[in-house]
């Protein structure tokens, strides 16, 4: 009989990230963070990035009844600099205090929880007295990500075309759209709090498919946010929730067993193919993902780029297409041995003698469109039989086909993380 040793307790300080970007949602973020502050040993941190363009950040730390605000002047006014220069070192310093049992980050709308969690795990922080250089993830762990939504406007935001700069939520050189942030916040969330809104059934159907594992608290308005209510919501986060983990482009596209049937006109469409897209026809077909679609994402095989995994991700009226590393079939034996074992196992199940693991796998979250029309448009963009023979036997001729997607910026690390294409943000109506 083999007796396994019990797992060592995780002594890192838990961190809860609270996100929201619209005015009502930001108010809910502050109320939720204030509710969590009621628990002994909780510290709430907020960075106000409204003056980031001038290199100024206002940082507020609330600890019990005490509140301190400092004005930080950064040499380079950007979100990344704020993370590296202040937020991550602050997490390390707070985690070192015996009195701090939990840290709550009330994130400014310009911060994305996924980027913060990635920085916690990966960015090496140096210069902290008494500590060996390393990421903040050695000292803190993400306990949960809570997304706060304005129920009356979230779905419109998630399917719109405005940029953050249009809303005054970012600097002019920040090309992120409101829809990208709105969808990303929910997709990355472990729990969701919704204030206001009349059509709960429709919004609930979207949330159940976008973040199926995340428990949802429906609040009558932004004022109805007590500490017990928010703490109870966090206790309902399942043990296998994401909790800040970063998934690469080869992770399963459907996580947490979302409903696959239609509800209130909302449905998940899965599109898979074992032949590539013709890039020119795909470019024409992409408009089908702009109207009546909340989000689409997945891996694509382009006939003109046989070595590259191409990643597609849309939100509302914006769409990004970029590179996500290479197909296993384009790697040598040493590179394949270093690839993720789960990816290798899944690829082995569908390996093709001619094309290896190359395929297309997309998921589209539809809320006000005909799934059949989307499927028809994507099928039309696939190569036909005679074109597929060229892909197999005359790739040098296929390489001469028109490719509107350009060349990818290749990450030398080849870690499977999506990288932006030369024209990453296509909006509705562009490129025709």
C-alpha positions in Angstrom: 0.0 0.0 0.0 1.4 3.4 -1.0 0.6 6.3 1.2 1.0 9.6 -0.5 2.3 12.6 1.4 -0.3 15.3 2.0 0.2 18.4 -0.1 2.1 21.2 1.6 -0.2 24.1 2.5 -0.1 27.1 0.2 1.1 30.0 2.4 1.0 32.6 -0.3 -1.3 35.5 0.3 -4.5 35.2 -1.7 -5.4 38.0 -4.2 -8.9 38.7 -5.5 -9.1 40.8 -8.6 -12.3 42.8 -9.1 -13.0 44.2 -12.7 -15.4 46.4 -14.5 -15.2 49.1 -17.1 -18.4 51.1 -17.6 -19.4 53.8 -15.1 -22.0 51.7 -13.3 -19.7 48.7 -13.3 -16.8 50.7 -11.9 -19.1 51.9 -9.1 -20.0 48.2 -8.5 -16.3 47.3 -8.4 -15.7 49.9 -5.6 -18.7 48.6 -3.7 -17.7 45.0 -4.0 -14.1 45.8 -3.0 -15.5 47.8 0.0 -17.7 44.8 0.9 -14.7 42.5 0.9 -12.7 45.0 3.0 -15.0 44.1 5.9 -13.2 40.8 6.5 -10.3 41.1 8.9 -6.8 41.3 7.3 -8.1 42.4 3.9 -6.4 45.3 2.1 -7.9 46.9 -1.0 -5.6 48.5 -3.6 -6.7 50.7 -6.5 -4.7 52.4 -9.2 -6.5 55.3 -10.9 -5.1 55.5 -14.4 -7.2 58.5 -15.6 -4.1 60.6 -15.9 -1.9 57.9 -17.3 -1.2 59.8 -20.5 0.5 62.5 -18.4 2.6 59.9 -16.6 0.6 60.2 -13.4 -1.1 57.4 -11.5 -3.0 57.7 -8.2 -2.7 54.7 -5.9 -5.1 54.2 -3.0 -4.6 51.6 -0.3 -7.4 50.9 2.1 -6.6 48.8 5.3 -9.4 48.7 7.7 -10.5 52.2 8.5 -7.2 53.7 7.2 -6.8 55.0 3.6 -3.7 56.4 2.0 -3.4 57.9 -1.5 -0.1 58.5 -3.3 0.5 60.2 -6.6 3.1 58.2 -8.7 5.0 59.8 -11.5 6.1 57.3 -14.1 8.8 57.9 -16.7 6.7 56.1 -19.3 2.9 56.5 -18.8 1.6 53.1 -19.7 -0.3 50.2 -18.1 2.7 47.9 -18.3 4.9 50.3 -16.5 2.3 50.7 -13.8 2.3 47.0 -13.3 6.0 46.5 -13.2 7.0 49.7 -11.4 4.4 49.7 -8.7 1.6 47.2 -8.5 3.7 44.0 -8.5 6.3 45.3 -6.0 3.4 46.5 -3.8 1.9 43.0 -3.9 5.2 41.6 -2.7 5.5 44.1 0.1 1.9 43.6 1.3 2.3 39.8 1.2 5.3 40.1 3.6 3.1 41.7 6.3 1.7 39.3 8.9 -1.4 41.4 9.3 -2.4 41.1 5.6 -4.5 38.0 5.0 -6.0 38.9 1.7 -5.3 41.5 -1.0 -8.2 42.8 -3.2 -7.2 44.6 -6.4 -10.0 47.0 -7.5 -8.8 47.2 -11.1 -9.0 50.4 -13.1 -10.9 49.9 -16.4 -7.6 50.2 -18.3 -6.3 47.1 -16.5 -7.3 43.7 -17.8 -7.4 40.9 -15.2 -5.7 38.4 -17.6 -2.7 40.7 -18.2 -2.4 41.3 -14.4 -2.5 37.6 -13.7 0.1 36.9 -16.4 2.4 39.6 -14.9 2.0 38.1 -11.4 3.1 34.7 -12.8 5.8 35.8 -15.2 7.3 39.2 -14.6 10.5 39.1 -12.6 10.6 41.8 -9.9 13.9 42.9 -8.4 15.2 45.3 -5.9 12.8 44.3 -3.0 14.9 44.3 0.2 15.3 40.9 1.7 13.9 39.0 -1.2 15.5 37.1 -4.1 14.5 38.5 -7.5 11.5 36.6 -9.0 7.8 36.9 -9.9 5.2 38.1 -7.5 3.6 34.7 -7.9 6.1 33.3 -5.4 4.4 35.5 -2.7 0.8 35.8 -3.8 -1.8 33.5 -5.5 -4.9 34.5 -7.4 -7.9 33.3 -5.4 -10.5 34.6 -7.7 -11.3 37.1 -10.5 -14.7 38.8 -10.0 -16.2 40.6 -13.0 -18.7 43.4 -12.2 -21.2 44.1 -15.0 -23.7 46.8 -15.8 -26.6 44.5 -16.7 -28.4 47.2 -18.7 -25.6 47.9 -21.1 -23.1 45.0 -21.0 -24.4 43.1 -24.0 -24.5 46.2 -26.1 -20.9 47.0 -25.1 -19.8 43.4 -25.8 -21.2 43.6 -29.3 -20.3 47.2 -30.2 -17.4 48.9 -32.0 -16.3 51.7 -29.6 -12.6 51.7 -28.6 -11.6 52.4 -25.0 -10.2 55.7 -26.2 -13.6 56.7 -27.6 -15.0 56.2 -24.1 -12.2 58.1 -22.4 -11.0 55.0 -20.7 -7.5 54.8 -22.4 -5.0 56.8 -24.2 -5.4 57.5 -27.9 -2.7 55.0 -28.9 -4.6 52.2 -27.1 -6.5 50.4 -29.9 -8.4 48.0 -27.7 -12.2 48.0 -28.2 -14.8 48.1 -25.4 -16.1 44.8 -26.7 -12.7 43.1 -26.4 -12.4 44.2 -22.8 -16.1 43.4 -21.9 -15.9 39.9 -23.4 -12.4 39.3 -22.0 -13.4 40.2 -18.5 -16.3 37.7 -18.4 -14.3 35.0 -20.2 -11.5 35.3 -17.6 -13.8 35.6 -14.6 -14.3 33.0 -11.8 -17.4 34.8 -10.6 -19.7 37.5 -12.0 -21.8 40.2 -10.2 -24.5 41.9 -12.3 -26.3 45.1 -11.3 -29.4 46.3 -13.1 -30.8 45.2 -16.4 -34.2 43.9 -17.4 -33.5 41.0 -19.7 -31.8 38.6 -17.3 -32.7 35.5 -19.2 -30.9 36.6 -22.4 -27.9 38.0 -20.6 -27.8 34.9 -18.4 -27.8 32.7 -21.5 -24.7 34.6 -22.8 -22.9 34.4 -19.5 -23.6 30.7 -19.1 -21.9 30.0 -22.4 -19.1 32.5 -22.1 -18.1 31.6 -18.5 -20.0 28.4 -17.6 -18.2 27.7 -14.4 -18.6 31.2 -12.9 -21.4 31.6 -10.4 -23.5 34.8 -11.0 -25.0 37.2 -8.4 -27.9 39.3 -9.7 -28.1 42.5 -7.8 -31.1 44.9 -8.0 -28.8 47.9 -8.4 -25.2 48.9 -7.7 -26.0 49.9 -4.1 -27.2 46.4 -3.2 -23.9 44.9 -2.5 -23.3 43.7 1.0 -20.2 41.9 2.3 -22.1 38.7 3.0 -23.4 38.7 -0.6 -20.0 39.1 -2.2 -18.2 36.7 0.1 -21.0 34.1 -0.5 -20.4 34.6 -4.3 -16.7 33.9 -3.9 -17.4 30.7 -1.8 -19.4 29.4 -4.8 -16.4 29.5 -7.1 -15.7 25.8 -7.9 -12.5 24.2 -6.9 -11.3 23.7 -10.5 -12.0 27.3 -11.5 -9.4 29.1 -13.6 -8.1 31.3 -10.8 -5.8 33.3 -13.0 -4.4 30.5 -15.0 -3.3 31.4 -18.6 -4.3 29.0 -21.3 -2.5 29.0 -24.6 -4.0 28.7 -28.1 -4.0 24.8 -28.0 -6.1 24.6 -24.8 -9.7 23.3 -25.3 -11.9 26.0 -26.7 -14.9 24.9 -24.7 -14.2 24.8 -21.0 -16.5 24.1 -18.1 -19.2 22.2 -20.1 -21.3 25.2 -21.4 -24.9 24.5 -22.6 -24.8 23.6 -26.3 -28.5 24.1 -27.0 -30.1 27.4 -28.0 -31.7 29.7 -25.3 -33.3 33.1 -25.9 -31.6 33.1 -29.4 -28.2 32.5 -27.8 -26.2 29.5 -28.9 -22.7 28.2 -29.3 -21.7 27.2 -32.8 -18.7 24.8 -33.2 -17.0 24.7 -36.6 -14.3 22.1 -37.4 -12.6 21.1 -40.6 -9.7 18.9 -41.7 -8.8 21.1 -44.7 -7.5 24.7 -44.7 -9.1 28.0 -45.4 -8.4 29.8 -48.7 -7.1 33.1 -47.3 -8.8 35.4 -49.8 -12.2 33.8 -49.4 -11.8 33.7 -45.6 -11.1 37.4 -45.6 -14.4 38.0 -47.4 -16.3 35.6 -45.1 -15.1 37.2 -41.9 -17.9 39.8 -42.0 -20.3 37.1 -40.9 -18.7 37.2 -37.5 -19.5 40.9 -36.9 -23.3 41.1 -36.7 -25.2 39.2 -34.0 -22.1 37.5 -32.6 -20.7 38.1 -29.1 -17.4 36.4 -29.7 -15.6 33.9 -31.9 -12.2 32.3 -31.3 -10.2 29.4 -32.3 -7.3 27.9 -34.3 -7.1 28.1 -38.1 -5.1 26.5 -40.9 -4.4 28.8 -43.8 -3.4 27.1 -47.1 -0.8 29.7 -47.7 0.8 29.3 -44.3 1.2 25.6 -43.8 3.6 25.8 -40.9 1.8 28.4 -38.7 -1.1 27.9 -36.3 -3.3 30.9 -36.9 -5.4 32.3 -34.1 -8.7 34.1 -34.6 -10.5 36.1 -31.9 -13.4 38.5 -32.3 -15.5 40.6 -29.9 -18.3 42.7 -31.2 -17.3 44.7 -34.2 -13.6 44.0 -33.9 -11.5 41.0 -34.8 -7.8 40.0 -34.3 -6.0 37.4 -36.3 -2.4 36.4 -35.4 0.1 33.6 -35.2 0.1 31.1 -32.4 3.2 29.0 -33.0 3.7 26.1 -35.4 1.8 22.9 -36.0 3.4 19.8 -34.6 3.7 18.5 -38.2 6.0 21.4 -39.0 8.4 20.6 -36.1 11.3 18.3 -35.9 11.5 15.4 -33.4 13.3 17.5 -30.7 10.7 20.3 -30.9 7.8 17.8 -30.7 9.3 16.2 -27.6 9.3 19.7 -25.9 5.7 20.4 -26.8 2.9 20.1 -24.2 2.1 16.4 -23.6 -1.7 17.0 -23.6 -1.4 18.8 -27.0 0.7 15.8 -28.4 -1.9 13.3 -27.1 -4.8 15.1 -28.6 -3.0 15.6 -31.9 -2.2 11.8 -32.1 -6.0 11.0 -32.0 -6.6 12.9 -35.2 -3.3 12.7 -37.0 -3.5 12.7 -40.8 -0.9 10.9 -42.9 -0.6 13.9 -45.3 -1.3 16.9 -43.1 -0.5 15.8 -39.5 -2.3 17.8 -36.8 -3.3 20.7 -39.1 -7.0 21.5 -38.8 -9.6 24.2 -38.1 -11.4 24.5 -34.8 -13.6 27.5 -34.1 -16.3 28.4 -31.5 -18.7 31.2 -32.2 -21.1 32.6 -29.5 -24.2 33.8 -31.4 -26.8 36.0 -29.8 -28.7 37.6 -32.8 -27.6 35.8 -36.0 -28.5 32.7 -37.9 -25.9 30.0 -37.1 -26.6 28.3 -40.4 -25.5 31.4 -42.3 -22.3 31.6 -40.3 -21.5 27.9 -41.0 -22.3 28.3 -44.7 -19.9 31.3 -45.0 -17.1 29.5 -43.3 -17.6 26.3 -45.4 -17.4 28.5 -48.5 -14.1 29.8 -47.4 -12.5 26.3 -47.2 -10.4 25.1 -50.1 -12.1 22.9 -52.6 -11.0 19.4 -53.6 -8.8 20.5 -56.5 -7.2 23.2 -54.3 -6.6 20.7 -51.6 -4.6 18.6 -54.0 -2.4 21.6 -54.7 -2.0 22.1 -50.9 -0.7 18.5 -50.7 1.3 18.2 -53.9 2.3 21.8 -55.0 2.7 24.0 -51.9 5.0 26.2 -53.8 2.1 27.2 -56.1 -0.3 27.7 -53.1 2.3 30.0 -51.5 1.6 32.4 -54.5 -2.1 32.8 -53.7 -3.3 36.2 -52.4 -3.0 36.2 -48.6 -4.6 39.3 -47.0 -3.5 38.3 -43.6 0.2 39.1 -44.2 3.2 37.7 -42.3 3.1 36.8 -38.6 5.5 38.1 -36.1 7.2 34.9 -35.0 7.8 34.6 -31.3 11.3 33.1 -30.9 10.2 31.2 -27.8 7.5 29.4 -29.8 5.3 29.0 -26.7 2.0 28.8 -28.5 0.8 32.2 -27.3 -1.1 34.2 -29.9 0.9 37.1 -31.4 -0.7 39.9 -33.4 -0.7 40.0 -37.2 0.4 42.9 -39.2 -3.2 44.1 -39.3 -4.6 42.8 -36.0 -7.7 44.9 -35.5 -10.2 44.6 -38.3 -13.4 46.4 -37.8 -16.8 45.9 -39.5 -16.7 46.9 -43.1 -12.9 47.1 -43.5 -10.9 45.2 -46.0 -13.7 44.9 -48.6 
